[in-house]
XYZ file of C-alpha atoms in Angstrom:
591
model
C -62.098 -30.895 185.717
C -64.357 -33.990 185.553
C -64.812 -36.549 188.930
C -65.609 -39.648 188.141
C -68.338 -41.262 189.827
C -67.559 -44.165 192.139
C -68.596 -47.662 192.400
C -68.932 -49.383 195.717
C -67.948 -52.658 196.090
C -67.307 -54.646 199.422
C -63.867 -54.932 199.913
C -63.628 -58.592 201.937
C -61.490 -58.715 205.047
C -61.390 -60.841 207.376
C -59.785 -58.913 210.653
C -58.872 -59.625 214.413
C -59.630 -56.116 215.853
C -59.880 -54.389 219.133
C -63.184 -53.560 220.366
C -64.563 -51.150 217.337
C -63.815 -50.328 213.787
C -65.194 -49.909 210.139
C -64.369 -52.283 207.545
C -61.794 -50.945 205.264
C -63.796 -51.230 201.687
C -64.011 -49.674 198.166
C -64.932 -46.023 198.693
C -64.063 -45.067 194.568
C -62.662 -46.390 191.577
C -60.925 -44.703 189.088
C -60.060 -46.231 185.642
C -58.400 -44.604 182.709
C -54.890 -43.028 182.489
C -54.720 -42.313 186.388
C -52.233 -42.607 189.031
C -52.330 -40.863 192.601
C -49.698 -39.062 195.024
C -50.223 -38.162 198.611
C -48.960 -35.559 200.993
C -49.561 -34.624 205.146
C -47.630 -33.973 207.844
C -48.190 -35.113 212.223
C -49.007 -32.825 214.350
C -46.848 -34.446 217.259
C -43.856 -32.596 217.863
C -42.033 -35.684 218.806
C -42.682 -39.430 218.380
C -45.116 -40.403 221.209
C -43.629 -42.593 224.234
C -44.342 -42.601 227.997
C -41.009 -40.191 228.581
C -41.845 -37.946 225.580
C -43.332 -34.770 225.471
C -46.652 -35.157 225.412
C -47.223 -31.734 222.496
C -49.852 -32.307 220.256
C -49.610 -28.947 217.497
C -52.985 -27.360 215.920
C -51.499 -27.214 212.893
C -48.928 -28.281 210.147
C -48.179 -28.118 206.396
C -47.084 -29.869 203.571
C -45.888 -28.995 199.645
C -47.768 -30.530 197.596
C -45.552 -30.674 193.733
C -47.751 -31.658 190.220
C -46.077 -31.909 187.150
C -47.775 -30.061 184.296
C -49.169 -32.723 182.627
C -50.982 -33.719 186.357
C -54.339 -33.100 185.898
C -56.168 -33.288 189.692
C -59.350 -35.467 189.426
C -59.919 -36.140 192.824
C -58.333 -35.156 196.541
C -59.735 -36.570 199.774
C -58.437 -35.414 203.114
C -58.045 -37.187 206.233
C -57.284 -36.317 209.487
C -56.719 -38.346 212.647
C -56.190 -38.535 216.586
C -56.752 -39.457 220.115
C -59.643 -38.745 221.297
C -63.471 -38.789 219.810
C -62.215 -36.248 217.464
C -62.392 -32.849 216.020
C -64.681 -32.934 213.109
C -64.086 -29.638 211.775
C -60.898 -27.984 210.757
C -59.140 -25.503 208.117
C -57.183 -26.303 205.054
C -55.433 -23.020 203.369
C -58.225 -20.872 205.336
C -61.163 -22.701 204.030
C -63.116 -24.267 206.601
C -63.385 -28.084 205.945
C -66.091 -30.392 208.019
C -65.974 -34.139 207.975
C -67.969 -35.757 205.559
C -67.499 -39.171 206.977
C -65.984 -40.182 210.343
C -64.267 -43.389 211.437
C -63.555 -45.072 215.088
C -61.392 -47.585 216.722
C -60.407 -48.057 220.584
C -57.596 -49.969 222.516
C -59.787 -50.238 225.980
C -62.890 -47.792 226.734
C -60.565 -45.486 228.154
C -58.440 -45.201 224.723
C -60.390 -44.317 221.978
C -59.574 -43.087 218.485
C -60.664 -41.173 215.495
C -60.431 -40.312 211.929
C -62.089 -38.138 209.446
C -62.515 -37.487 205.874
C -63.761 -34.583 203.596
C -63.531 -34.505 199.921
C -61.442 -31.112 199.459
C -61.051 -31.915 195.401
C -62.168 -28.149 194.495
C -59.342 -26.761 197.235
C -56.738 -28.738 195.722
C -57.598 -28.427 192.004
C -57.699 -24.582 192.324
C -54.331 -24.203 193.644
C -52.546 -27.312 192.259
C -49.057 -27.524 193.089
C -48.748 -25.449 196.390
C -48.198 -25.301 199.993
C -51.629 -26.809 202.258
C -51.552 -26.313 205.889
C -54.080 -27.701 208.082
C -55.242 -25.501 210.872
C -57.449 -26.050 213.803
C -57.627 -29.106 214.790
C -57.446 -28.946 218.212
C -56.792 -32.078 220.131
C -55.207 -30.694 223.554
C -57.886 -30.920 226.379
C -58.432 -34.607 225.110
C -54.465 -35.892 224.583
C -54.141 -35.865 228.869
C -55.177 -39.958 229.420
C -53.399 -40.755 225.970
C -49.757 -39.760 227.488
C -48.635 -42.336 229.533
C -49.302 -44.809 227.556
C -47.068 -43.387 224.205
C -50.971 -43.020 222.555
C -51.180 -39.844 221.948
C -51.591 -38.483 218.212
C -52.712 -36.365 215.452
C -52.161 -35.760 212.189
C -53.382 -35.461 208.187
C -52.503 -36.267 204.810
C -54.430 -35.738 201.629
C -54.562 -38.271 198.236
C -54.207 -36.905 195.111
C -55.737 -38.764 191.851
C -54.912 -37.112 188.614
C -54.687 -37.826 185.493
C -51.680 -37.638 182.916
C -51.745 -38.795 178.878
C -48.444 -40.150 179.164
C -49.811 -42.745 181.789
C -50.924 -46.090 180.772
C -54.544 -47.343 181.143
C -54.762 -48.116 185.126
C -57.755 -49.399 187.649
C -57.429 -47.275 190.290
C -58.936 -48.002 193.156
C -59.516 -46.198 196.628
C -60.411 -47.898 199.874
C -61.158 -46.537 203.262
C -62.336 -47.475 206.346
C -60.294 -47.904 210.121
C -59.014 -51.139 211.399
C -56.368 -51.688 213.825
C -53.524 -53.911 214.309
C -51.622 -55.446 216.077
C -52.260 -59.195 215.600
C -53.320 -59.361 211.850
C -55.472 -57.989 209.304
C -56.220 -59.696 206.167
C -57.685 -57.942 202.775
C -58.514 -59.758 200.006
C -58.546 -57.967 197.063
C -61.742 -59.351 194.050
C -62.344 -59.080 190.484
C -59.064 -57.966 189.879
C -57.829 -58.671 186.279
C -54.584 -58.077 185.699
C -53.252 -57.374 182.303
C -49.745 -55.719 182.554
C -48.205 -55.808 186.291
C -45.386 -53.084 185.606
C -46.163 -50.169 187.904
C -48.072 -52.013 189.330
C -48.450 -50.452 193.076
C -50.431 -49.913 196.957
C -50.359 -47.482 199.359
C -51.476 -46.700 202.864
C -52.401 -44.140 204.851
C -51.747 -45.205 208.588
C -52.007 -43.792 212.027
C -49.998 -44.139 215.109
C -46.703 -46.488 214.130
C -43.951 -46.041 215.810
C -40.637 -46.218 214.025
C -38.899 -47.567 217.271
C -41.341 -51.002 217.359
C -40.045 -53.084 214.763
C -41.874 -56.744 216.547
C -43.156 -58.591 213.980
C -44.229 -55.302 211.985
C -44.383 -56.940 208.694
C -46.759 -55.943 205.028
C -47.400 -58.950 202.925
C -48.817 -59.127 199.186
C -50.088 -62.851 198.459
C -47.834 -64.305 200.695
C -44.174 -62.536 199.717
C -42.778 -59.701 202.553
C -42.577 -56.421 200.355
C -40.705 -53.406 201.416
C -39.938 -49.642 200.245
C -35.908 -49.431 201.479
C -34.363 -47.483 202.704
C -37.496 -45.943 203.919
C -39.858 -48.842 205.131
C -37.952 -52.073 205.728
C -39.563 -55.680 206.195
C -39.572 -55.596 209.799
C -40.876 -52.122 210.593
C -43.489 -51.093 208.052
C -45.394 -48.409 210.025
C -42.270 -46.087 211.056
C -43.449 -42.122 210.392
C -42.217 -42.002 206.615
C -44.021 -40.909 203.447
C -42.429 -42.551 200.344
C -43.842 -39.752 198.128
C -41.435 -37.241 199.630
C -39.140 -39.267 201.401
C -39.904 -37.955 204.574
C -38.782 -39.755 207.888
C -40.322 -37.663 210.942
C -44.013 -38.349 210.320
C -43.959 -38.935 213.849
C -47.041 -41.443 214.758
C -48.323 -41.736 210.804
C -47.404 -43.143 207.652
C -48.202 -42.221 203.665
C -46.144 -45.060 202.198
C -46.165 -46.622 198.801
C -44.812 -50.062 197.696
C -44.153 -51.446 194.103
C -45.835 -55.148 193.911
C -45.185 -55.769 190.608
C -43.371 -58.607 191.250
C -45.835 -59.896 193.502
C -48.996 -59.947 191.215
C -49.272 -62.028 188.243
C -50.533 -61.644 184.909
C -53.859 -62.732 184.874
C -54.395 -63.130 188.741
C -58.411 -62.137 189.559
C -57.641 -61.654 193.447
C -54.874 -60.526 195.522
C -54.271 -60.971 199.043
C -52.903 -58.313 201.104
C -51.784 -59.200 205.217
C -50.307 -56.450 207.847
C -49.128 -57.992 211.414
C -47.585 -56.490 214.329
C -46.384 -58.188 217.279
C -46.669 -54.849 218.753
C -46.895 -51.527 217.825
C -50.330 -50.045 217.796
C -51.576 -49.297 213.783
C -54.442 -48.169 212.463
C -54.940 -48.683 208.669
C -57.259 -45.506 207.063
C -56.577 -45.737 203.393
C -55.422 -48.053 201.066
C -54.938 -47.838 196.963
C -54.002 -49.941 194.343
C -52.829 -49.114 190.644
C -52.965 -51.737 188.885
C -53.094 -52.082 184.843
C -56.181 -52.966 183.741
C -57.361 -52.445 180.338
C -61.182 -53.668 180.295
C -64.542 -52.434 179.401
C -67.212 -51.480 181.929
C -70.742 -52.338 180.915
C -73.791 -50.394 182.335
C -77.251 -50.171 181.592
C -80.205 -47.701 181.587
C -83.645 -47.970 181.560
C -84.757 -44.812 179.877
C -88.423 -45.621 179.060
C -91.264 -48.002 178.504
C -94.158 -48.011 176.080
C -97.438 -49.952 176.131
C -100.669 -50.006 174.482
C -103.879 -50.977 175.766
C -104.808 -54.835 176.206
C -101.780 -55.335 174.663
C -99.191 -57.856 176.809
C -96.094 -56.606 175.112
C -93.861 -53.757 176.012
C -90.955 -51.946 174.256
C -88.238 -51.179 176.722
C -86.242 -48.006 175.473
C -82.356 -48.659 177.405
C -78.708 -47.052 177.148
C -75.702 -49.036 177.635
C -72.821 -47.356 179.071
C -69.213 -47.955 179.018
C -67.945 -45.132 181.510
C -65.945 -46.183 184.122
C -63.925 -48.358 181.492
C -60.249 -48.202 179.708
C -61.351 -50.692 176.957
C -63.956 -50.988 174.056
C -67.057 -52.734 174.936
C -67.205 -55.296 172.486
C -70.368 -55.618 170.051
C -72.885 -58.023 170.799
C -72.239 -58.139 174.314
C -75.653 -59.711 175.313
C -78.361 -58.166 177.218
C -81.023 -60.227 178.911
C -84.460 -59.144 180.727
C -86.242 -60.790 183.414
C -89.564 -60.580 185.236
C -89.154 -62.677 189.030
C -85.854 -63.971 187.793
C -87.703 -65.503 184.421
C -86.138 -64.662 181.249
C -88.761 -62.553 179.431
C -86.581 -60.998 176.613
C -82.692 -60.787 174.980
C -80.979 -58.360 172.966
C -77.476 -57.391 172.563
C -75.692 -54.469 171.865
C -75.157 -53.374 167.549
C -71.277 -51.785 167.844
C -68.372 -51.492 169.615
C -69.189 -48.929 172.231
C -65.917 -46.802 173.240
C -64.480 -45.909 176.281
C -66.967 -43.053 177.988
C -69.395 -43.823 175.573
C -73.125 -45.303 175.025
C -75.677 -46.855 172.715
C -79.341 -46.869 173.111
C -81.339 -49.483 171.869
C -85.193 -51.095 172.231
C -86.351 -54.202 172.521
C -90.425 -55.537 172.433
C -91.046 -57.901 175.426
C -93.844 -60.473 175.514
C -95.102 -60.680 179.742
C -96.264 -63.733 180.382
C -100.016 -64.270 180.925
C -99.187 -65.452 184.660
C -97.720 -62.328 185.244
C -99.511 -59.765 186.694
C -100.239 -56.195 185.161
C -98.212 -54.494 187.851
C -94.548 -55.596 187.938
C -90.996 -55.150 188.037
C -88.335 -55.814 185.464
C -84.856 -55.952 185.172
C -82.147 -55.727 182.919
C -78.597 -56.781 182.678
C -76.239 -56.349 180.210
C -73.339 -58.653 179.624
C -76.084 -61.400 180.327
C -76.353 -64.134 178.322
C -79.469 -65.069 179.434
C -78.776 -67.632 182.054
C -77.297 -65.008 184.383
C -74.131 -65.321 183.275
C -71.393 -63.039 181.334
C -69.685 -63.052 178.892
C -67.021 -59.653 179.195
C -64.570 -59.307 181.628
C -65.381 -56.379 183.398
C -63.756 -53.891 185.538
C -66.986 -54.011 187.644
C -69.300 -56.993 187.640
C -71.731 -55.689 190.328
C -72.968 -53.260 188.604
C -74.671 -54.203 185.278
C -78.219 -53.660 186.087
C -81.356 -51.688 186.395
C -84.718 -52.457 186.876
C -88.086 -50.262 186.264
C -91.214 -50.650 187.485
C -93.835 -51.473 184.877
C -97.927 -51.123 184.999
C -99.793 -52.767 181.643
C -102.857 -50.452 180.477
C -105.467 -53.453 181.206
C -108.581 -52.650 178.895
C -111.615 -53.145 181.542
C -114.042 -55.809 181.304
C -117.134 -55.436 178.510
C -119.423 -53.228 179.908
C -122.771 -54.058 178.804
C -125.360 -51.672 178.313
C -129.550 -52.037 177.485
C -130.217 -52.818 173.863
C -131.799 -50.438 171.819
C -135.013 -51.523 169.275
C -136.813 -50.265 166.405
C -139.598 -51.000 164.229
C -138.794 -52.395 161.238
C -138.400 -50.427 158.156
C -138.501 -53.259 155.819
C -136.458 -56.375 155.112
C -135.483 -56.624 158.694
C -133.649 -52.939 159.015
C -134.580 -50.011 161.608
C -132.803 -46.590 162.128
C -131.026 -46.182 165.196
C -129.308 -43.378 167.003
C -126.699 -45.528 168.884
C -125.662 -42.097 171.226
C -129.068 -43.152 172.847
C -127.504 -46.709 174.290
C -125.049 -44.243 176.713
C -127.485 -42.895 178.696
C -126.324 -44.373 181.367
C -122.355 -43.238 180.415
C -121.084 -40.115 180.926
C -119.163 -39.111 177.571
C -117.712 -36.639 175.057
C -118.761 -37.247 171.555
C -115.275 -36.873 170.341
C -114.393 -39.747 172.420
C -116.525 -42.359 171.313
C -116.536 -44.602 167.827
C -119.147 -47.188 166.839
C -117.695 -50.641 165.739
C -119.441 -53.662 164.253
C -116.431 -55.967 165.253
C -114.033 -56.137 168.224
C -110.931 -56.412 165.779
C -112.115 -52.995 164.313
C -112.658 -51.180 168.169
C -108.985 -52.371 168.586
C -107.817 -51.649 165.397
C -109.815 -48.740 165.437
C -110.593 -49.173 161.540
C -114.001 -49.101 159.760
C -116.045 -47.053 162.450
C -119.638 -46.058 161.918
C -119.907 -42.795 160.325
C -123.046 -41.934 160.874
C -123.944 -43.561 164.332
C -126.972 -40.848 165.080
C -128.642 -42.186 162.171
C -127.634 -45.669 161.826
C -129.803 -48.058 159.362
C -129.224 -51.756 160.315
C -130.812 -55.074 161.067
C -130.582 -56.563 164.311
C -126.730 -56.980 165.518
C -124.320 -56.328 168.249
C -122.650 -53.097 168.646
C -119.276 -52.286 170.074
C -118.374 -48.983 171.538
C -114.349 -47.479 172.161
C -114.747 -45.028 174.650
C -111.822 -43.344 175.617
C -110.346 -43.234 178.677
C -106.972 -42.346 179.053
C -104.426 -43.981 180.002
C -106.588 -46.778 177.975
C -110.055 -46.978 176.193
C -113.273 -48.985 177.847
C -115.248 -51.154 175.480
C -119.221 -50.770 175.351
C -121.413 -53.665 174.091
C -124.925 -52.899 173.382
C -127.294 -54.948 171.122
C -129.211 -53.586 168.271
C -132.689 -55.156 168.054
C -135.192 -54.835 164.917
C -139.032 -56.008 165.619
C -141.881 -56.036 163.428
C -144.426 -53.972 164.942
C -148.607 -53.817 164.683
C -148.835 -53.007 160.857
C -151.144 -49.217 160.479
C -154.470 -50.257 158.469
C -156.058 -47.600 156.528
C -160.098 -47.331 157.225
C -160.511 -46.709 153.507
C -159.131 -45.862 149.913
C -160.101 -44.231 147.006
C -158.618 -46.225 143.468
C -159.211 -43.207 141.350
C -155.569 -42.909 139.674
C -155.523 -39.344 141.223
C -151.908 -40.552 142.839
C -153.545 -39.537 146.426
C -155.055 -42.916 148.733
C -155.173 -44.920 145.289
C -154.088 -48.193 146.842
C -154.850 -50.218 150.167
C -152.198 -48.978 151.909
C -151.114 -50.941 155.307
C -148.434 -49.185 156.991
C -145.748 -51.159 158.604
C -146.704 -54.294 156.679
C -145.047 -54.955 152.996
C -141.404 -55.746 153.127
C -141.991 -56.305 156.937
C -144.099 -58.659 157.187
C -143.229 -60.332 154.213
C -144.951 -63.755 154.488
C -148.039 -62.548 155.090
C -151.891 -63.222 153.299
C -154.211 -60.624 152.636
C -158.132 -61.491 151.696
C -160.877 -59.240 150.622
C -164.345 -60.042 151.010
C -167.620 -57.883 149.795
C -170.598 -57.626 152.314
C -172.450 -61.104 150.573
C -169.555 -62.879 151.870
C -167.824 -63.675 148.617
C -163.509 -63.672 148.295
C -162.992 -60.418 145.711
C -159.000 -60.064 146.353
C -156.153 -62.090 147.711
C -152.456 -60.609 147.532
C -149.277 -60.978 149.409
C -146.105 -59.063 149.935
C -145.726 -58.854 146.225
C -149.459 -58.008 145.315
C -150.788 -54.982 147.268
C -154.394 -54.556 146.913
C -155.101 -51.742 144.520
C -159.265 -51.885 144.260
C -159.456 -54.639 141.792
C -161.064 -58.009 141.818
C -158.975 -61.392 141.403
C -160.808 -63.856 143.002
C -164.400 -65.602 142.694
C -166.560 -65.803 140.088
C -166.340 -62.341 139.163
C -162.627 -62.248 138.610
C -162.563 -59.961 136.139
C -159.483 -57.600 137.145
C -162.145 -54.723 137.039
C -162.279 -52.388 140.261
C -164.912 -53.471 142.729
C -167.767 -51.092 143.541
C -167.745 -48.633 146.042
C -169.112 -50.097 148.977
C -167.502 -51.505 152.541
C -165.579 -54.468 152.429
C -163.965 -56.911 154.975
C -160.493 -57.909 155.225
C -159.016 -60.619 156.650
C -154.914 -60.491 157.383
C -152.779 -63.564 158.067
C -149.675 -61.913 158.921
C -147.894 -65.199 159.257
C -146.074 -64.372 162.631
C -146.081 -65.965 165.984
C -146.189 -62.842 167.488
C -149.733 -61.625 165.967
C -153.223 -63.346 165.357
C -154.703 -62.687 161.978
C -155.976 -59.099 161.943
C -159.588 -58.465 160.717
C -161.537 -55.454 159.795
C -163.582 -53.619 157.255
C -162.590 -50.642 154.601
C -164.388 -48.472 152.666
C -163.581 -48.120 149.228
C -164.754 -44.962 147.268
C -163.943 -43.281 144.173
């Protein structure tokens, strides 16, 4: 059999106590087709008084009776006294130790205590049956309790199940110890009541005394309520249980009272009150039934996805609707903020049933002011001013936040340029692996890009970057680096270097040396001036990038376009470039 999983909430009292307690508040909530029964038995062998016996047993039992259709969900055990109290005891044999324990006092000499164990896999295997409790032994501390009619002990055990024929219920289980006499106020929140029949509360109580009747009264918002014959107005706390009908619960209660004629329709809050002028009480349990057919609206954050440098993130959720007995409706808003700024919205596509979810995904944009590292939350049934728009059987518990880190690409590193002569028209070959020797890399996880939209992209690479032709530009490199990727920027520099002059040539048309052939100059040096004189003195040749000089004579007075005799001539060569002077020199020409 399925437990449900509880929700805390703060039950709010306001209380005039005696020296110590714990606040009675929401300890688990049940909603669906749920009701509860309870059953215990005292220990005391006799109501407790200054002239009684003063007999407090080790053990007792009770009959616990489940129709067939009473499925057990949950079963929580208590167990009380005098004393600082006996944290472990038996139930049926098994050996049971307090989860939880509770206090309260009278004086420092009179001091109290409760206990509580969840015993649902005990009860739930044996169902309808006979429990006793067993060693709890509370007889070498009962001594200072006697004369003062203080002296107690005793057990009982709620029962939630669950039964098809019930309607849809909020059940709701709250614990805790506080005392009275004077008063103790409980206000009951975020109650919406749809349907008040059935509508019910019980208590689990220790040490009342069915012979004080002072001022022993239970209110619900202001109206007396009683459970005759068994609990009347005036004596509230008198050893019954109104389960069984039981009268000689001597110094306990297990009582149950039908309000439904003391909560409205539509009332969000209900205000319970116990007084006693006298008698000694000290409330352990309370529950309420109450119909309440609404939706309950949860929400997961299951992942997160980011890419590098990029300020938006997809948030991957689930919204719940668990501990519900309604359909959550569709398009019940969800909102998501960063430092209480609304960074995102979405809302939920269909109705989502009752112990059902959706997932869904949303892209958020973070803020530039926002740091790479932060939190964010998200709330459903937020409409995004932090407000809902459901009625809920919860409303404390519609978020969840994750913890978020954006994959920040590094600043540009930038490395040495690389340079190259120039091939002609402004181009060199390059091997750009060279730029990284300061880098420590895999080849597989580097690519080349002429643009930073293409490294980002990660389109149009360089396919050949160990023997990459280009003029003089800037080159961007994607190295990778998981989580993210650094960038690289390295220029690519192209420079016209000394041109290679030949000593001689030989114009013969045997294709070998036929031509005066400067390396490094034509299509490099591409405004330049070449000028050929012979040894008189006299201009034989003048050519550019577009006339080479191939042994024949264009200039002077012997410009006949024949070849020029063999012989030594001088060269002058403007190559038209702030970086050089004109070059000068002689070649030898031979045939």
């Amino acid at each position: 059999m399925n437990r449900f999983n509880y929700i805390s909430y703060l039950l709010l009292l306001c209380i005039t106590s005696t020296l110590s307690a714990q606040d009675v508040s929401l300890f688990q909530q049940f909603n669906g087709r749920y009701d509860y029964t309870a059953i215990g038995n005292t220990l005391n062998t006799i109501e407790n008084g200054p002239a009684n016996i003063c007999v407090i047993e080790t053990s007792s039992s009770a009959f616990l009776n489940l129709n067939p259709t009473q499925n057990v969900i949950a079963a929580y055990l208590y167990w009380a006294g005098s004393g600082s109290g006996d944290l472990n005891v038996t139930l049926n044999g098994i050996p049971v130790m307090a989860e939880r324990s509770f206090d309260d006092a009278l004086d420092s000499n009179r001091v109290f205590f409760a206990a509580f164990a969840d015993v649902t896999d005990i009860v739930a295997a044996s169902e309808s049956s006979t429990y006793t409790l067993a060693d709890l032994d509370l007889t070498d501390v009962i001594g200072p309790f006697c004369s003062s009619g203080t002296n107690f002990g005793g057990w009982a055990i709620t029962i939630i199940y669950q039964d098809d024929n019930l309607p849809l219920n909020q059940l709701n289980v709250y614990d805790g110890l506080q005392s009275v006499p004077s008063i103790l106020n409980i206000t009951l929140n975020n109650l919406n009541v749809l349907d008040n029949e059935d509508a019910k509360i019980g208590f689990i109580a220790w040490e009342g005394d069915s012979a004080l009747a002072i001022n022993e009264q239970l209110t619900i918002n202001g109206n007396v309520i009683s459970n005759l014959p068994l609990n009347p107005p005036n004596n509230a706390f008198n050893g019954t249980n109104s389960f069984t009908g039981a009268t000689d619960l001597y110094n306990m209660d297990i009582d149950v009272y039908n309000i439904q004629d003391n909560i409205n329709i539509g009332d969000t809050a209900a205000t319970i009150t116990l007084t006693s002028g006298q008698d000694f009480v000290m409330v352990n349990n309370i529950i309420t039934v109450l119909n309440s057919q609404l939706p309950d609206a949860t929400i997961i954050i299951d992942n997160y996805n980011t890419d590098c440098g990029d300020n938006r993130v997809e948030i991957v959720y689930t919204v719940n609707n668990f501990n519900s007995t309604a359909v959550l409706p569709s398009n019940t808003p969800i909102a998501f903020y960063i430092n209480n700024i609304l960074v995102g919205q979405s809302q939920t596509q269909n109705a989502i049933p009752i112990g059902s979810s959706e997932s869904g995904s949303v892209i958020v944009t973070i803020p530039d002011e926002i740091n790479s590292s932060f939190s964010i939350d998200a709330i459903v049934d937020d409409n995004g001013t932090m407000e809902g728009t459901v009625t809920e059987t919860n409303e404390e518990n519609n978020s969840d936040f994750a913890e978020i880190m954006l994959l920040v690409i590094p600043e540009i590193t930038v490395l040495p340029g690389l340079k190259d002569c120039n091939k002609g028209f402004g181009n060199a070959t390059f091997n750009l692996f060279d730029s990284l020797e300061s880098v420590t890399y895999n080849e597989d996880d580097i690519a080349f890009y002429l643009s930073l939209n293409n490294l980002e992209n990660e389109t149009n690479s360089i396919l050949n970057p160990s023997n990459y032709s280009s003029s003089a530009t800037i080159i961007y490199a994607r190295l990778e680096r998981p989580p993210c990727y650094e960038i690289l920027e390295f220029q690519l520099n192209v420079e016209n270097c000394p041109p290679n002059i030949p000593e001689g040539f030989s114009p013969n048309n045997d294709s070998i040396n036929d031509w005066f052939n400067i390396g490094g100059l034509y299509n490099i040096f591409t405004e330049h001036k070449l000028q050929i004189y012979n040894r008189y003195g006299e201009i034989v040749f003048e050519g550019n990038n577009d006339k080479p000089w191939l042994g024949l004579i264009n200039k002077g007075i012997n410009a006949s376009g024949n070849l020029v005799p063999v012989g030594t001539y001088y060269y002058i060569l403007n190559l038209n470039d702030s970086n050089y002077k004109p070059i000068i020199g002689w070649v030898y020409v031979n045939y």
